[in-house]
């Protein structure tokens, strides 16, 4: 029965992923909708779970509860999150040693909702941090469109995307902050 269990688990996992992908399928002119950040990040984690498990990465989640809502195109934001988690997985590929970890935190700060993704990956040199968002640049042999697109999308939504690293071999942290619905509505009333 063990094999059957495994197959069933794998099948239900695949159907979960397909359901999630369907739920987040990008529509041509996707409307912004009120979104729960924790649910969205959790969904992105599920979509990347096979990559995480395959590499035996320890994934820690520290989600702040009862966060205010975001107003955003959900499918695009989930793509950004999937991309960032994938980047962390790939950064860990380049490391030797036992500590393979990704920590994902959500929190609110000054009217913004933030997601912080930290990894124990290859890290980034200070010189490299300056060009990390340049279009078409990547250390990992992928096209590098990823971070550029992520940053463009977040900034178009009034947010920020920052990458920090203590240096080569010491991991990196990506922090995305977006204005919450409340912060947005109070701002538009003052204009």
PDB file of N, CA and C in Angstrom, residues 48-86:
ATOM      1  N   UNK A  48       5.698  25.722  -4.992  1.00  0.00           N
ATOM      2  CA  UNK A  48       7.153  25.489  -5.053  1.00  0.00           C
ATOM      3  C   UNK A  48       7.613  24.354  -4.134  1.00  0.00           C
ATOM      4  N   UNK A  49       6.650  23.687  -3.489  1.00  0.00           N
ATOM      5  CA  UNK A  49       7.023  22.710  -2.468  1.00  0.00           C
ATOM      6  C   UNK A  49       7.862  21.564  -3.011  1.00  0.00           C
ATOM      7  N   UNK A  50       7.594  21.137  -4.242  1.00  0.00           N
ATOM      8  CA  UNK A  50       8.380  20.017  -4.768  1.00  0.00           C
ATOM      9  C   UNK A  50       9.835  20.416  -4.939  1.00  0.00           C
ATOM     10  N   UNK A  51      10.069  21.658  -5.348  1.00  0.00           N
ATOM     11  CA  UNK A  51      11.447  22.150  -5.491  1.00  0.00           C
ATOM     12  C   UNK A  51      12.133  22.202  -4.131  1.00  0.00           C
ATOM     13  N   UNK A  52      11.364  22.609  -3.113  1.00  0.00           N
ATOM     14  CA  UNK A  52      11.903  22.711  -1.752  1.00  0.00           C
ATOM     15  C   UNK A  52      12.230  21.321  -1.212  1.00  0.00           C
ATOM     16  N   UNK A  53      11.285  20.387  -1.379  1.00  0.00           N
ATOM     17  CA  UNK A  53      11.461  19.033  -0.831  1.00  0.00           C
ATOM     18  C   UNK A  53      12.557  18.272  -1.553  1.00  0.00           C
ATOM     19  N   UNK A  54      12.616  18.447  -2.867  1.00  0.00           N
ATOM     20  CA  UNK A  54      13.629  17.757  -3.660  1.00  0.00           C
ATOM     21  C   UNK A  54      15.027  18.105  -3.168  1.00  0.00           C
ATOM     22  N   UNK A  55      15.193  19.342  -2.736  1.00  0.00           N
ATOM     23  CA  UNK A  55      16.506  19.800  -2.262  1.00  0.00           C
ATOM     24  C   UNK A  55      16.689  19.597  -0.758  1.00  0.00           C
ATOM     25  N   UNK A  56      15.654  19.037  -0.114  1.00  0.00           N
ATOM     26  CA  UNK A  56      15.687  18.822   1.343  1.00  0.00           C
ATOM     27  C   UNK A  56      15.957  20.124   2.099  1.00  0.00           C
ATOM     28  N   UNK A  57      15.288  21.163   1.666  1.00  0.00           N
ATOM     29  CA  UNK A  57      15.420  22.463   2.317  1.00  0.00           C
ATOM     30  C   UNK A  57      14.422  22.526   3.476  1.00  0.00           C
ATOM     31  N   UNK A  58      14.879  23.055   4.580  1.00  0.00           N
ATOM     32  CA  UNK A  58      13.965  23.283   5.706  1.00  0.00           C
ATOM     33  C   UNK A  58      13.282  24.618   5.473  1.00  0.00           C
ATOM     34  N   UNK A  59      11.961  24.582   5.389  1.00  0.00           N
ATOM     35  CA  UNK A  59      11.210  25.807   5.133  1.00  0.00           C
ATOM     36  C   UNK A  59      10.482  26.218   6.400  1.00  0.00           C
ATOM     37  N   UNK A  60      10.782  27.445   6.851  1.00  0.00           N
ATOM     38  CA  UNK A  60      10.100  27.957   8.053  1.00  0.00           C
ATOM     39  C   UNK A  60       9.172  29.079   7.640  1.00  0.00           C
ATOM     40  N   UNK A  61       7.990  29.088   8.226  1.00  0.00           N
ATOM     41  CA  UNK A  61       7.048  30.158   7.925  1.00  0.00           C
ATOM     42  C   UNK A  61       6.698  30.885   9.207  1.00  0.00           C
ATOM     43  N   UNK A  62       6.810  32.186   9.174  1.00  0.00           N
ATOM     44  CA  UNK A  62       6.415  33.011  10.320  1.00  0.00           C
ATOM     45  C   UNK A  62       5.453  34.065   9.796  1.00  0.00           C
ATOM     46  N   UNK A  63       4.171  33.730   9.838  1.00  0.00           N
ATOM     47  CA  UNK A  63       3.168  34.636   9.286  1.00  0.00           C
ATOM     48  C   UNK A  63       2.504  35.429  10.406  1.00  0.00           C
ATOM     49  N   UNK A  64       2.471  36.728  10.244  1.00  0.00           N
ATOM     50  CA  UNK A  64       1.741  37.565  11.202  1.00  0.00           C
ATOM     51  C   UNK A  64       0.242  37.376  10.925  1.00  0.00           C
ATOM     52  N   UNK A  65      -0.525  37.196  11.985  1.00  0.00           N
ATOM     53  CA  UNK A  65      -1.951  36.935  11.785  1.00  0.00           C
ATOM     54  C   UNK A  65      -2.743  38.220  11.610  1.00  0.00           C
ATOM     55  N   UNK A  66      -3.931  38.060  11.024  1.00  0.00           N
ATOM     56  CA  UNK A  66      -4.881  39.178  10.859  1.00  0.00           C
ATOM     57  C   UNK A  66      -4.260  40.392  10.183  1.00  0.00           C
ATOM     58  N   UNK A  67      -3.535  40.142   9.119  1.00  0.00           N
ATOM     59  CA  UNK A  67      -2.969  41.258   8.372  1.00  0.00           C
ATOM     60  C   UNK A  67      -4.093  41.978   7.629  1.00  0.00           C
ATOM     61  N   UNK A  68      -3.941  43.290   7.431  1.00  0.00           N
ATOM     62  CA  UNK A  68      -4.913  43.980   6.565  1.00  0.00           C
ATOM     63  C   UNK A  68      -4.838  43.402   5.143  1.00  0.00           C
ATOM     64  N   UNK A  69      -5.823  43.699   4.332  1.00  0.00           N
ATOM     65  CA  UNK A  69      -5.853  43.165   2.967  1.00  0.00           C
ATOM     66  C   UNK A  69      -5.013  44.014   2.016  1.00  0.00           C
ATOM     67  N   UNK A  70      -4.675  43.367   0.904  1.00  0.00           N
ATOM     68  CA  UNK A  70      -3.973  44.044  -0.186  1.00  0.00           C
ATOM     69  C   UNK A  70      -4.955  44.208  -1.332  1.00  0.00           C
ATOM     70  N   UNK A  71      -4.759  45.232  -2.146  1.00  0.00           N
ATOM     71  CA  UNK A  71      -5.540  45.369  -3.369  1.00  0.00           C
ATOM     72  C   UNK A  71      -4.556  45.201  -4.520  1.00  0.00           C
ATOM     73  N   UNK A  72      -4.660  44.065  -5.230  1.00  0.00           N
ATOM     74  CA  UNK A  72      -3.609  43.748  -6.208  1.00  0.00           C
ATOM     75  C   UNK A  72      -4.113  42.706  -7.198  1.00  0.00           C
ATOM     76  N   UNK A  73      -3.427  42.591  -8.338  1.00  0.00           N
ATOM     77  CA  UNK A  73      -3.723  41.482  -9.251  1.00  0.00           C
ATOM     78  C   UNK A  73      -3.088  40.236  -8.654  1.00  0.00           C
ATOM     79  N   UNK A  74      -3.944  39.366  -8.190  1.00  0.00           N
ATOM     80  CA  UNK A  74      -3.466  38.191  -7.439  1.00  0.00           C
ATOM     81  C   UNK A  74      -2.527  37.306  -8.241  1.00  0.00           C
ATOM     82  N   UNK A  75      -2.890  37.031  -9.497  1.00  0.00           N
ATOM     83  CA  UNK A  75      -2.093  36.052 -10.250  1.00  0.00           C
ATOM     84  C   UNK A  75      -0.681  36.565 -10.463  1.00  0.00           C
ATOM     85  N   UNK A  76      -0.562  37.885 -10.625  1.00  0.00           N
ATOM     86  CA  UNK A  76       0.782  38.432 -10.848  1.00  0.00           C
ATOM     87  C   UNK A  76       1.598  38.397  -9.565  1.00  0.00           C
ATOM     88  N   UNK A  77       0.927  38.707  -8.454  1.00  0.00           N
ATOM     89  CA  UNK A  77       1.661  38.701  -7.187  1.00  0.00           C
ATOM     90  C   UNK A  77       2.097  37.280  -6.837  1.00  0.00           C
ATOM     91  N   UNK A  78       1.247  36.305  -7.131  1.00  0.00           N
ATOM     92  CA  UNK A  78       1.637  34.926  -6.815  1.00  0.00           C
ATOM     93  C   UNK A  78       2.825  34.513  -7.684  1.00  0.00           C
ATOM     94  N   UNK A  79       2.860  34.991  -8.931  1.00  0.00           N
ATOM     95  CA  UNK A  79       4.008  34.697  -9.803  1.00  0.00           C
ATOM     96  C   UNK A  79       5.283  35.266  -9.210  1.00  0.00           C
ATOM     97  N   UNK A  80       5.182  36.480  -8.693  1.00  0.00           N
ATOM     98  CA  UNK A  80       6.346  37.117  -8.066  1.00  0.00           C
ATOM     99  C   UNK A  80       6.829  36.258  -6.896  1.00  0.00           C
ATOM    100  N   UNK A  81       5.888  35.833  -6.041  1.00  0.00           N
ATOM    101  CA  UNK A  81       6.265  35.042  -4.862  1.00  0.00           C
ATOM    102  C   UNK A  81       6.879  33.696  -5.259  1.00  0.00           C
ATOM    103  N   UNK A  82       6.258  33.046  -6.248  1.00  0.00           N
ATOM    104  CA  UNK A  82       6.787  31.757  -6.734  1.00  0.00           C
ATOM    105  C   UNK A  82       8.210  31.962  -7.237  1.00  0.00           C
ATOM    106  N   UNK A  83       8.395  33.028  -7.991  1.00  0.00           N
ATOM    107  CA  UNK A  83       9.699  33.352  -8.548  1.00  0.00           C
ATOM    108  C   UNK A  83      10.750  33.560  -7.463  1.00  0.00           C
ATOM    109  N   UNK A  84      10.374  34.300  -6.417  1.00  0.00           N
ATOM    110  CA  UNK A  84      11.326  34.601  -5.344  1.00  0.00           C
ATOM    111  C   UNK A  84      11.684  33.338  -4.568  1.00  0.00           C
ATOM    112  N   UNK A  85      10.686  32.466  -4.333  1.00  0.00           N
ATOM    113  CA  UNK A  85      10.971  31.209  -3.620  1.00  0.00           C
ATOM    114  C   UNK A  85      11.872  30.333  -4.486  1.00  0.00           C
ATOM    115  N   UNK A  86      11.580  30.307  -5.793  1.00  0.00           N
ATOM    116  CA  UNK A  86      12.386  29.531  -6.732  1.00  0.00           C
ATOM    117  C   UNK A  86      13.827  30.040  -6.726  1.00  0.00           C
TER     118      UNK A  86
END
